[in-house]
Amino acid sequence: MDNIIINGMAFSMPLFIIAVGGIYSESSGITNLALEGLLGFGAFCGGLTVAVIEHLFPAGSALPMYIALFAATVGGAAYAVLHGVLCITFKANQVISGVVINILSLALTAFLANQINTAVFGKTSNKFLLAVSPRIDIPVVSKIPLAGAFFTSVYPFEFIIIVVAVMAWYVLYKTPAGLRIRACGDNPHAVDAAGGNVAAIRYGAVITSGALSGLGGICFAYSISSNFSPSIFMGFGYLSIAAFIFGNWKILPTLATCLLFGFARSGGYALVTKLELPGSYSDLVLTMPYVLTLVLLIFFSKTNHPPRALGEIYDKGKR
Amino acid sequence: MKPKNYFIKKVMVKTLGQEKSQGITIALFCIILSLLAGALLLLALGKNPLSAYRSILQGAGLWAKPRYAGHRSMLTDFMSLLDYTTPMLFASLSVAVALKCGLFNIGVPGMMIFSGFLATITVGYSTLPGWVARPLVVLIGLASGSLLGAFIGLLKHKFNTNEVVSSIMLNYIISYVTSFFIQTDFIDPLTRQSLKINDATRLTLNDAVLGNLKMDIPLLLPVGLIIVAALGFMLNQTRYGFDLKAVGMNSRASRYAGVTIGRTRILSMGLSGALAGLAGVTYFMGTFASIQPAVLPGTGFDAIAVALLGNSSPPGCLLASLLVTVINNGTTYMSSRMGVLREIASLLTGILLLISACRVFIQVLVQKYKQELENYYQTRKEAIHG
């Protein structure tokens, strides 16, 4: 039972922060299917940073990890500019742009990782090894039966994600900037009439989504595989899209969805181990979050209220 | 006043300004831009782009290699190119048909595995003679693909589920579930893939002897060409094609015009799925003869690029799928010859895709330049006469 909670949290937290990124972008009216590519590119930047700076630190130091988290955030934000340019400045179809960004991200990171490994580090591999992340037991509360598992062997990044997510929630719902972002997704013409710069606000939102996705990406890299490799493109970005659509483009319901996904996944794995099924059954378990998403989408899509101007290209001249 | 960058604008308007031929000219423009970007990339890697591009053509069977192994020639490579093009063509047509109806079918990879897997386990391991087995494989591909496509369309119509998300979920579900069955029942322990199917059921004649050459002959390529023509006819000449495009352009307006949107969407997703199913059987039971578990075929994703590049028109898809396959196939040879990483193929495709996504922008830009130049000519004329 404890394992289900520990692993479930480690999976749902990165998923959640990526979904929050998606909410920022979509609240401002820019459809963001690029989350998958953004998280991969962020993880790549983090992995690369670790590979470059690792030897400067004593073995076992946790500092490179924090630097990697930061680098991934910046890298994701930088890559998201591309999505912004395509969708906002070049007025490309936002769905197509998102998919293009994903395909390019996979190609680019695979190529660069290989090229840099060959040229700089002299080995043929498309991976950057990351050190194993330390895990923390919080004293006292971790001793509580059952609920204590939420505080046992926690990845440090989970705290960072919670802090960032609270900040993101506050900015989006309690500040004028957040109001403007949401207004851009609802009625960009009103924002324009009120003197706001729709393009600039949307760029800000898309870049934020890139930053948060990059952060989520490197967290996945640390928790799942302790390395960056092209196998980071496992569809978690799409899963987080499903999470916030099911969460009705609101942060708190999205958190609930992400927790559900995380526990469905870890619970399934625990079941396979418990029943001593052969390893191939883990393939079936892997489908659980996806099946759940599909079923939930079928039941709840009718009542969904996406931002009204979502996916529409803002055209000043159009009334 | 003469507009800034007068010469560039004039050239762009002259070459890209004709609205009738813009579909082709802008696509060519995108290709040239991405080839230039690729050339810069190759230069940065310290390779000669011209010889790199030539070795791509050589690898794809469009330019003679310095030497060939026994029973091989340029024709062998070219037939292999066609063999890889066939599934790509079907997959891109699948994306294109859905796009025309305003739906984004990113579920092609999943549909390909679904149909390929079903046909493999039902017919692929049987000992039926070829003339029974092959049509059966095609039928199973068509049926399974169209069912899955129509299912996604139905979900969209009945429950308002976003087709992009639902088809992505189906991609992963199908990929893992088929992987489970392959791992438990049909695994070849040596190759870690599904057991090879019987040659008589394969939609490609593998190593067929022709004269003193051995080559792969894709049996369904002619069918693909017929479908290109038929789809072109359907989209441009029939009422259903008109409805389909109308829903894609403006679903509300077409509802007022009396089009049943739900039925049109479900039918077009069914058609798109049927084409994806054909892509699946020609890929997993033609170009290849086994399925790698838990891997979504890259062809399904590349097909999006191809459909975009071909402007979702059937003949455009044909040309674009040839082009992308040339890049994919030729790069293997290039990477071994020039010492460039194999991954550069998908990077080149990615760049091509990125630039093609901007085609609307290019179109608008050219239109703006045209207007600017016309204004300039007008004022000049007035200055001369007045």
XYZ file of C-alpha atoms in Angstrom:
705
model
C 0.000 0.000 0.000
C 2.795 2.412 0.914
C 4.490 1.708 -2.383
C 1.356 2.577 -4.309
C 1.243 5.985 -2.653
C 4.978 6.649 -2.971
C 5.195 5.684 -6.643
C 1.838 7.232 -7.446
C 2.907 10.590 -6.053
C 6.254 10.436 -7.868
C 4.378 9.926 -11.131
C 1.477 12.309 -10.669
C 3.440 15.352 -9.494
C 5.460 15.872 -12.706
C 2.340 15.064 -14.705
C 0.482 17.717 -12.731
C 3.004 20.493 -13.273
C 3.037 19.778 -17.019
C -0.753 19.941 -17.036
C -0.593 23.285 -15.204
C 1.654 24.491 -18.012
C -0.944 23.329 -20.489
C -3.652 25.166 -18.574
C -1.674 28.407 -18.795
C -1.268 28.124 -22.542
C -4.826 27.027 -23.231
C -6.331 29.577 -20.839
C -4.713 32.237 -22.972
C -6.333 30.696 -26.054
C -3.382 28.813 -27.544
C -4.028 25.088 -28.014
C -0.968 23.316 -26.734
C -0.402 19.811 -28.026
C 3.302 20.539 -27.841
C 3.608 19.596 -24.147
C 5.160 16.263 -25.091
C 7.874 17.950 -27.120
C 8.402 20.648 -24.514
C 8.896 18.205 -21.670
C 11.319 16.164 -23.755
C 13.335 19.182 -24.760
C 13.434 20.415 -21.172
C 14.653 17.035 -19.984
C 17.273 17.094 -22.725
C 18.565 20.491 -21.586
C 18.675 19.294 -17.993
C 20.501 16.097 -18.964
C 22.989 18.001 -21.069
C 23.671 20.422 -18.229
C 24.366 17.588 -15.825
C 26.683 15.943 -18.332
C 28.625 19.190 -18.711
C 28.887 20.341 -15.086
C 28.891 17.029 -13.244
C 32.679 16.771 -12.850
C 32.806 20.173 -11.122
C 31.013 18.786 -8.096
C 32.022 16.102 -5.614
C 30.375 12.726 -6.202
C 27.006 12.417 -4.519
C 26.375 16.146 -4.407
C 22.726 17.003 -5.010
C 23.522 20.433 -6.394
C 23.809 19.341 -10.058
C 20.243 18.055 -9.796
C 18.894 21.452 -8.787
C 20.895 23.114 -11.534
C 19.460 20.558 -13.965
C 15.923 21.348 -12.822
C 16.611 25.010 -13.477
C 18.232 24.344 -16.863
C 15.290 22.180 -17.916
C 12.863 24.937 -16.983
C 14.798 27.468 -19.034
C 15.227 25.036 -21.927
C 11.533 24.225 -22.039
C 10.678 27.917 -21.986
C 13.100 28.639 -24.804
C 11.736 25.838 -26.948
C 8.173 26.999 -26.304
C 9.040 30.278 -28.019
C 8.987 28.272 -31.251
C 5.386 27.245 -30.602
C 4.578 30.873 -29.850
C 6.185 32.104 -33.045
C 4.313 29.541 -35.144
C 0.922 30.052 -33.477
C 0.944 33.753 -32.669
C 3.244 35.487 -35.126
C 2.964 33.121 -38.099
C -0.702 32.345 -37.410
C -0.204 28.648 -38.164
C -2.832 26.075 -37.243
C -2.207 25.511 -33.530
C -2.921 21.786 -33.523
C -0.570 21.222 -36.437
C 2.080 23.431 -34.874
C 1.913 21.417 -31.650
C 2.397 18.128 -33.440
C 5.222 19.565 -35.524
C 6.955 20.784 -32.372
C 6.672 17.296 -30.865
C 8.080 15.528 -33.913
C 10.885 18.060 -34.217
C 11.688 17.802 -30.519
C 12.079 14.026 -30.711
C 14.250 14.281 -33.818
C 16.309 17.176 -32.507
C 17.032 15.761 -29.050
C 17.866 12.294 -30.412
C 20.217 13.819 -32.948
C 21.833 16.324 -30.596
C 22.245 13.840 -27.743
C 23.978 11.434 -30.101
C 26.065 14.117 -31.783
C 27.164 15.745 -28.536
C 27.989 12.407 -26.934
C 30.118 11.456 -29.936
C 31.801 14.790 -30.472
C 32.327 16.001 -26.905
C 32.335 12.996 -24.608
C 33.682 10.483 -27.131
C 31.073 7.754 -26.683
C 28.280 6.537 -28.932
C 25.082 6.798 -26.963
C 21.901 8.818 -27.068
C 21.673 9.015 -23.283
C 22.837 11.459 -20.672
C 23.230 9.775 -17.325
C 21.785 11.627 -14.363
C 22.754 10.832 -10.825
C 20.101 9.044 -8.786
C 17.965 11.593 -7.040
C 18.087 11.513 -3.228
C 14.828 10.693 -1.472
C 13.662 12.227 1.758
C 11.716 10.880 4.733
C 10.085 13.695 6.633
C 10.566 13.112 10.354
C 7.537 12.494 12.587
C 4.760 12.747 9.970
C 6.212 9.896 7.926
C 5.554 7.625 10.938
C 1.789 8.079 10.744
C 0.287 4.810 9.492
C -0.917 4.886 5.863
C -1.017 8.680 5.430
C 2.641 8.738 6.419
C 3.470 7.190 3.059
C 2.824 10.590 1.499
C 5.875 11.813 3.413
C 8.115 8.766 2.952
C 10.924 8.577 0.389
C 9.746 11.704 -1.332
C 11.726 13.074 -4.246
C 12.938 16.624 -3.500
C 11.412 17.760 -6.779
C 7.949 16.970 -5.477
C 8.267 19.842 -2.998
C 9.542 22.160 -5.704
C 6.583 21.199 -7.882
C 4.106 21.850 -5.091
C 5.605 25.277 -4.413
C 5.636 26.149 -8.116
C 2.087 24.875 -8.555
C 0.788 26.973 -5.656
C 2.466 30.012 -7.169
C 1.011 29.188 -10.564
C -2.439 28.819 -9.055
C -2.138 32.149 -7.253
C -0.930 34.008 -10.339
C -3.599 32.578 -12.609
C -6.592 33.126 -10.359
C -5.675 35.942 -7.959
C -3.617 38.487 -9.879
C -4.391 40.960 -12.692
C -1.860 39.163 -14.901
C -3.772 35.903 -14.477
C -7.039 37.631 -15.220
C -5.588 38.971 -18.440
C -4.329 35.535 -19.450
C -7.763 34.035 -18.887
C -9.439 36.935 -20.645
C -7.243 36.341 -23.700
C -8.622 32.841 -23.923
C -12.172 33.984 -23.451
C -12.461 37.202 -25.369
C -9.223 38.522 -26.821
C -11.010 41.457 -28.429
C -12.065 42.708 -25.000
C -8.461 42.520 -23.807
C -7.381 44.452 -26.843
C -10.059 47.085 -26.274
C -8.964 47.408 -22.642
C -5.457 48.222 -23.813
C -3.860 44.819 -23.307
C -1.425 43.358 -25.820
C -2.977 40.003 -26.758
C 0.093 38.695 -28.565
C 2.441 39.537 -25.687
C 0.160 37.977 -23.070
C -0.192 34.823 -25.138
C 3.566 34.623 -25.652
C 3.977 34.883 -21.892
C 1.494 32.095 -21.281
C 3.011 29.788 -23.897
C 6.524 30.372 -22.539
C 5.285 29.660 -19.011
C 3.797 26.415 -20.222
C 7.159 25.535 -21.759
C 8.968 26.288 -18.510
C 6.600 24.179 -16.412
C 6.692 21.323 -18.953
C 10.469 21.403 -18.989
C 10.481 21.141 -15.190
C 8.055 18.223 -15.327
C 10.138 16.550 -18.022
C 13.368 16.523 -16.046
C 11.482 15.259 -12.996
C 10.250 12.323 -15.070
C 13.804 11.763 -16.250
C 14.992 11.617 -12.623
C 12.195 9.502 -11.218
C 11.673 6.975 -14.003
C 15.029 6.295 -15.560
C 17.812 8.400 -13.953
C 18.896 9.352 -17.449
C 17.842 11.357 -20.436
C 17.168 9.249 -23.503
C 14.652 9.545 -26.343
C 12.510 7.048 -24.434
C 11.355 10.031 -22.340
C 8.834 10.541 -25.162
C 6.379 8.061 -23.739
C 3.228 10.084 -24.176
C 3.204 11.724 -20.733
C 2.653 15.079 -22.394
C -0.488 13.774 -24.058
C -1.546 12.197 -20.798
C -1.306 15.561 -19.062
C -3.375 17.114 -21.857
C -6.044 14.543 -21.136
C -5.676 15.372 -17.437
C -6.424 19.056 -17.807
C -9.178 18.539 -20.353
C -10.779 16.185 -17.868
C -10.011 18.751 -15.162
C -12.006 21.248 -17.193
C -9.019 23.611 -17.691
C -8.935 24.355 -13.934
C -5.918 23.707 -11.738
C -7.468 22.004 -8.700
C -9.657 19.445 -10.536
C -6.616 18.749 -12.710
C -4.612 17.892 -9.601
C -7.272 15.333 -8.696
C -7.100 13.810 -12.192
C -3.325 13.585 -12.072
C -3.447 11.841 -8.700
C -5.977 9.417 -10.127
C -3.670 8.633 -13.065
C -0.688 8.208 -10.791
C -2.438 5.849 -8.395
C -4.051 3.878 -11.238
C -0.605 3.273 -12.620
C 1.202 2.418 -9.403
C -1.759 0.370 -8.212
C -1.654 -1.657 -11.416
C 2.055 -2.345 -11.023
C 1.515 -3.368 -7.414
C -1.204 -5.741 -8.562
C 1.094 -7.413 -11.110
C 3.740 -7.942 -8.430
C 1.219 -9.125 -5.871
C -0.373 -11.703 -8.181
C 3.109 -12.769 -9.366
C 2.090 -12.401 -12.997
C 4.759 -12.657 -15.714
C 6.464 -9.414 -16.732
C 4.528 -9.120 -19.971
C 1.429 -8.255 -17.959
C 3.018 -4.921 -17.122
C 2.136 -3.993 -20.711
C -1.511 -4.323 -19.783
C -0.966 -2.267 -16.634
C 0.664 0.468 -18.672
C -2.602 0.888 -20.560
C -4.536 1.667 -17.363
C -4.089 5.455 -17.310
C -4.904 5.629 -21.010
C -8.026 3.469 -20.752
C -9.121 5.471 -17.740
C -8.606 8.730 -19.630
C -10.601 7.506 -22.594
C -13.494 6.290 -20.462
C -13.554 9.454 -18.367
C -13.378 11.629 -21.478
C -16.365 9.817 -22.922
C -18.407 10.506 -19.813
C -17.335 14.049 -19.080
C -16.598 15.706 -22.423
C -20.223 16.789 -22.829
C -20.013 19.095 -19.838
C -16.603 20.474 -20.713
C -16.155 24.194 -21.125
C -12.920 24.896 -22.917
C -11.826 28.557 -23.045
C -14.095 30.149 -25.611
C -11.414 31.514 -27.917
C -9.267 28.365 -27.685
C -7.480 27.556 -30.906
C -8.720 30.633 -32.702
C -6.144 32.797 -34.388
C -6.511 36.316 -33.028
C -7.244 38.676 -35.854
C -7.609 42.309 -34.875
C -9.617 43.152 -37.936
C -12.255 40.536 -37.160
C -14.798 42.499 -35.172
C 8.554 55.197 -53.096
C 10.170 51.929 -53.999
C 9.279 49.261 -51.391
C 12.102 47.888 -49.240
C 13.729 44.708 -50.533
C 12.041 45.367 -53.855
C 13.916 42.642 -55.706
C 13.199 39.847 -53.201
C 9.544 40.796 -53.055
C 9.293 40.891 -56.839
C 10.850 37.448 -57.165
C 8.596 36.021 -54.469
C 5.456 37.470 -56.015
C 6.501 36.323 -59.486
C 7.196 32.754 -58.370
C 4.633 32.221 -55.619
C 1.971 34.788 -56.422
C -0.165 32.762 -58.823
C -3.124 31.661 -56.738
C -3.950 28.707 -58.988
C -0.547 27.083 -58.709
C 0.206 28.180 -55.137
C -0.434 24.672 -53.820
C 2.584 23.434 -55.733
C 4.815 26.489 -55.741
C 4.628 27.115 -52.010
C 5.272 23.432 -51.307
C 8.343 23.631 -53.551
C 9.406 26.799 -51.784
C 9.143 25.019 -48.414
C 11.159 22.082 -49.735
C 13.893 24.352 -51.047
C 14.029 26.273 -47.772
C 14.355 23.079 -45.763
C 16.997 21.686 -48.106
C 18.940 24.901 -47.555
C 18.494 24.591 -43.789
C 19.646 20.966 -44.020
C 22.653 22.061 -46.076
C 23.601 24.572 -43.378
C 23.309 21.827 -40.787
C 25.536 19.511 -42.827
C 28.059 22.314 -43.329
C 28.082 22.885 -39.580
C 28.914 19.196 -39.167
C 31.777 19.664 -41.620
C 30.237 17.647 -44.444
C 29.795 18.639 -48.061
C 26.030 19.102 -48.470
C 26.074 18.451 -52.218
C 27.692 15.055 -51.923
C 25.511 14.313 -48.897
C 22.374 15.040 -50.893
C 23.742 13.028 -53.795
C 24.301 10.036 -51.542
C 20.714 10.372 -50.329
C 19.594 10.093 -53.947
C 21.949 7.157 -54.454
C 20.587 5.383 -51.422
C 17.047 5.945 -52.634
C 17.776 4.483 -56.061
C 17.503 7.761 -57.989
C 21.204 8.118 -58.772
C 23.694 5.356 -59.595
C 25.905 4.195 -56.740
C 29.604 3.602 -57.531
C 29.098 -0.165 -57.255
C 26.480 -2.733 -56.423
C 26.472 -6.167 -54.831
C 25.370 -9.214 -56.850
C 21.764 -9.214 -58.126
C 21.444 -5.554 -57.090
C 21.240 -2.398 -59.153
C 19.716 1.056 -59.086
C 16.399 -0.583 -59.982
C 16.559 -2.693 -56.815
C 16.985 0.390 -54.681
C 14.234 2.165 -56.550
C 11.811 -0.720 -56.056
C 12.691 -0.733 -52.373
C 11.883 2.993 -52.323
C 8.466 2.241 -53.826
C 8.009 -0.542 -51.305
C 8.492 1.904 -48.433
C 6.439 4.591 -50.166
C 3.304 2.427 -50.396
C 2.372 2.415 -46.673
C 3.450 6.041 -46.396
C 1.088 6.945 -49.239
C -1.890 5.224 -47.604
C -1.075 6.717 -44.203
C -0.768 10.238 -45.571
C -4.019 9.904 -47.513
C -5.623 8.842 -44.260
C -4.419 11.992 -42.495
C -5.400 14.120 -45.484
C -8.993 12.861 -45.705
C -9.538 13.584 -42.015
C -7.899 17.012 -42.321
C -10.231 17.913 -45.186
C -13.121 17.274 -42.806
C -11.489 19.399 -40.116
C -10.431 16.413 -38.011
C -6.883 15.733 -36.988
C -6.240 12.005 -37.157
C -3.099 11.415 -35.122
C -4.313 7.867 -34.491
C -2.809 6.519 -37.710
C 0.074 4.708 -35.961
C -2.337 2.912 -33.635
C -4.696 2.017 -36.471
C -1.733 0.665 -38.426
C -0.715 -1.649 -35.588
C -4.338 -2.678 -34.984
C -4.982 -3.735 -38.574
C -1.504 -5.152 -39.061
C -1.777 -7.222 -35.895
C -5.276 -8.525 -36.631
C -4.342 -9.497 -40.180
C -1.119 -11.089 -38.966
C -2.727 -13.377 -36.412
C -5.749 -14.300 -38.548
C -4.184 -14.746 -41.978
C -0.450 -14.183 -41.630
C 0.303 -17.511 -39.949
C -2.165 -19.542 -42.042
C -1.163 -21.694 -44.986
C -3.772 -20.265 -47.354
C -2.649 -19.867 -50.965
C -1.632 -16.336 -51.944
C -4.641 -15.583 -54.137
C -6.962 -16.169 -51.166
C -4.749 -14.825 -48.410
C -3.726 -11.495 -49.933
C -7.227 -10.163 -50.702
C -8.249 -11.369 -47.259
C -5.431 -9.402 -45.659
C -6.494 -6.290 -47.548
C -10.110 -6.772 -46.489
C -9.177 -7.243 -42.831
C -7.008 -4.135 -43.006
C -9.816 -2.079 -44.501
C -12.445 -3.372 -42.080
C -10.440 -3.083 -38.848
C -9.094 0.348 -39.710
C -12.451 1.782 -40.700
C -14.112 0.424 -37.561
C -11.535 2.090 -35.360
C -11.739 5.341 -37.315
C -15.514 5.398 -37.218
C -15.338 4.721 -33.473
C -13.235 7.859 -32.965
C -15.670 9.807 -35.153
C -18.594 8.437 -33.168
C -17.013 9.485 -29.866
C -16.514 12.953 -31.282
C -20.092 13.155 -32.484
C -21.904 11.534 -29.552
C -19.766 12.572 -26.605
C -17.873 15.596 -27.889
C -14.516 13.982 -27.033
C -11.551 15.726 -28.553
C -10.496 13.436 -31.425
C -6.828 14.262 -30.941
C -6.784 13.113 -27.334
C -8.968 10.057 -27.882
C -6.901 8.854 -30.822
C -3.668 9.360 -28.913
C -5.079 7.331 -26.018
C -6.090 4.616 -28.491
C -2.571 4.678 -29.943
C -1.062 3.779 -26.595
C -3.770 1.320 -25.601
C -3.451 -0.570 -28.896
C 0.309 -0.471 -28.805
C 0.507 -1.962 -25.304
C -2.314 -4.467 -25.697
C -0.926 -5.869 -28.968
C 2.491 -5.900 -27.347
C 1.050 -8.035 -24.564
C -0.404 -10.562 -26.991
C 2.734 -10.634 -29.100
C 4.927 -11.130 -26.034
C 2.791 -13.973 -24.719
C 1.818 -15.858 -27.877
C 3.662 -14.797 -31.009
C 7.149 -13.774 -29.944
C 10.245 -14.784 -31.865
C 12.830 -15.105 -29.075
C 15.718 -14.289 -31.409
C 14.534 -11.062 -33.022
C 12.330 -9.917 -30.104
C 9.623 -9.274 -32.686
C 6.473 -11.140 -33.625
C 6.985 -14.369 -35.602
C 7.557 -13.784 -39.308
C 4.435 -14.242 -41.433
C 4.212 -16.701 -44.308
C 5.487 -15.283 -47.592
C 2.310 -16.220 -49.459
C 0.310 -13.790 -47.339
C 2.724 -10.904 -47.738
C 1.648 -7.886 -49.790
C 5.181 -7.367 -51.070
C 6.930 -9.930 -53.248
C 10.178 -10.171 -51.323
C 13.396 -10.767 -53.322
C 11.408 -11.554 -56.473
C 13.749 -12.568 -59.271
C 13.476 -10.394 -62.355
C 16.106 -11.103 -65.028
C 19.300 -11.397 -63.034
C 18.099 -8.977 -60.362
C 16.357 -9.592 -57.061
C 13.930 -6.964 -55.866
C 10.932 -6.211 -53.644
C 7.696 -5.592 -55.524
C 4.924 -3.769 -53.621
C 1.703 -5.332 -54.905
C -0.585 -2.627 -53.555
C 1.133 0.385 -55.095
C -1.173 0.314 -58.176
C -4.139 0.176 -55.817
C -2.700 3.200 -54.063
C -2.495 5.108 -57.344
C -6.112 4.220 -58.146
C -7.153 5.421 -54.686
C -5.324 8.713 -55.230
C -7.376 9.267 -58.384
C -10.609 8.083 -56.767
C -10.157 10.310 -53.714
C -9.377 13.269 -55.935
C -12.598 12.589 -57.828
C -14.600 12.106 -54.648
C -13.380 15.303 -53.009
C -13.819 17.512 -56.042
C -16.707 16.052 -58.012
C -19.146 14.362 -55.653
C -21.697 15.668 -53.227
C -20.228 13.702 -50.351
C -16.811 15.204 -51.007
C -18.340 18.659 -51.002
C -20.124 17.998 -47.700
C -16.915 16.679 -46.201
C -14.958 19.777 -47.140
C -17.803 22.058 -46.054
C -17.827 20.539 -42.570
C -14.063 20.976 -42.457
C -14.212 24.633 -43.417
C -17.119 25.715 -41.249
C -19.194 23.151 -39.432
C -21.813 25.670 -38.293
C -22.417 27.061 -41.752
C -22.693 23.575 -43.198
C -25.233 22.653 -40.527
C -27.377 25.587 -41.652
C -26.914 24.399 -45.223
C -28.435 21.058 -44.261
C -25.368 18.815 -43.998
C -25.667 16.128 -41.316
C -22.413 16.884 -39.575
C -22.286 13.803 -37.365
C -22.710 11.381 -40.236
C -20.207 13.216 -42.404
C -17.620 13.185 -39.625
C -18.118 9.526 -38.791
C -17.946 8.549 -42.460
C -14.814 10.562 -43.094
C -13.118 9.145 -40.006
C -14.162 5.695 -41.201
C -12.638 6.384 -44.599
C -9.528 7.778 -42.953
C -9.331 4.681 -40.770
C -9.745 2.356 -43.748
C -6.782 4.035 -45.429
C -4.759 3.796 -42.211
C -5.682 0.104 -42.087
C -4.319 -0.349 -45.604
C -1.182 1.448 -44.478
C -0.944 -0.991 -41.574
C -1.196 -4.153 -43.624
C 1.159 -2.889 -46.334
C 3.631 -1.892 -43.629
C 3.561 -4.857 -41.262
C 2.688 -7.493 -43.876
C 4.434 -5.993 -46.878
C 7.455 -3.813 -46.337
C 8.109 -5.789 -43.162
C 6.860 -9.221 -42.163
C 6.702 -8.880 -38.393
C 5.660 -6.427 -35.682
C 7.963 -4.919 -33.107
C 6.010 -4.918 -29.831
C 5.192 -1.639 -28.046
C 6.648 0.558 -30.786
C 4.371 2.903 -32.716
C 5.440 2.943 -36.380
C 7.163 6.212 -37.273
C 5.488 6.116 -40.677
C 2.197 6.980 -38.977
C 3.656 10.182 -37.565
C 5.662 11.057 -40.674
C 2.395 10.770 -42.579
C 1.209 13.931 -40.828
C 4.193 15.758 -42.269
C 3.521 14.276 -45.663
C -0.150 15.259 -45.674
C 0.761 18.783 -44.586
C 3.399 19.097 -47.239
C 1.026 17.755 -49.875
C -1.554 20.346 -48.773
C -3.941 17.423 -48.007
C -4.591 16.908 -51.695
C -4.320 13.287 -52.878
C -1.811 13.916 -55.704
C 0.137 16.166 -53.340
C 0.297 13.322 -50.827
C 1.676 11.013 -53.509
C 4.536 13.372 -54.369
C 5.207 14.288 -50.750
C 5.276 10.680 -49.579
C 7.838 9.922 -52.281
C 9.949 12.849 -51.117
C 9.875 11.938 -47.419
C 10.613 8.296 -48.211
C 13.551 9.378 -50.354
C 14.926 11.252 -47.332
C 14.265 8.335 -44.973
C 15.611 5.596 -47.234
C 18.503 7.558 -48.652
C 19.840 8.611 -45.277
C 20.844 5.082 -44.311
C 23.242 5.031 -47.238
C 24.342 8.601 -46.624
C 25.082 7.991 -42.968
C 27.252 4.990 -43.718
C 29.030 6.765 -46.555
C 29.525 10.204 -45.060
C 29.754 9.298 -41.373
C 26.697 11.371 -40.467
C 24.351 10.095 -37.777
C 21.316 8.171 -38.941
C 19.081 10.433 -36.832
C 19.579 13.259 -39.277
C 16.823 11.776 -41.460
C 14.103 12.520 -38.935
C 15.684 15.891 -38.255
C 15.492 16.784 -41.968
C 11.867 15.630 -42.016
C 11.239 17.683 -38.874
C 12.646 20.828 -40.444
C 10.589 20.210 -43.569
C 7.531 19.831 -41.380
C 8.260 22.995 -39.420
C 8.571 25.057 -42.575
C 5.499 23.471 -44.155
C 3.469 24.410 -41.084
C 4.155 28.040 -41.970
C 2.656 27.782 -45.432
C -0.371 29.913 -44.555
C 1.998 32.575 -43.307
C 3.985 32.430 -46.539
C 0.771 32.687 -48.521
C -0.341 35.755 -46.561
C 3.113 37.282 -46.863
C 3.176 36.863 -50.632
C -0.299 38.353 -50.831
C 0.905 41.359 -48.828
C 3.938 41.832 -51.064
C 1.729 41.594 -54.125
C -0.479 44.359 -52.778
C 2.552 46.470 -51.931
C 4.024 46.082 -55.394
C 0.714 46.826 -57.060
C 0.381 50.027 -55.046
C 3.914 50.944 -56.056
C 3.235 50.341 -59.755
C 0.038 52.345 -59.472
C 1.756 55.373 -57.947
C 4.559 55.132 -60.499
C 2.069 55.044 -63.330
C 0.311 58.064 -61.946
C 3.607 59.885 -61.561
C 4.470 59.248 -65.204
C 1.100 60.157 -66.675
C 0.171 62.861 -64.258
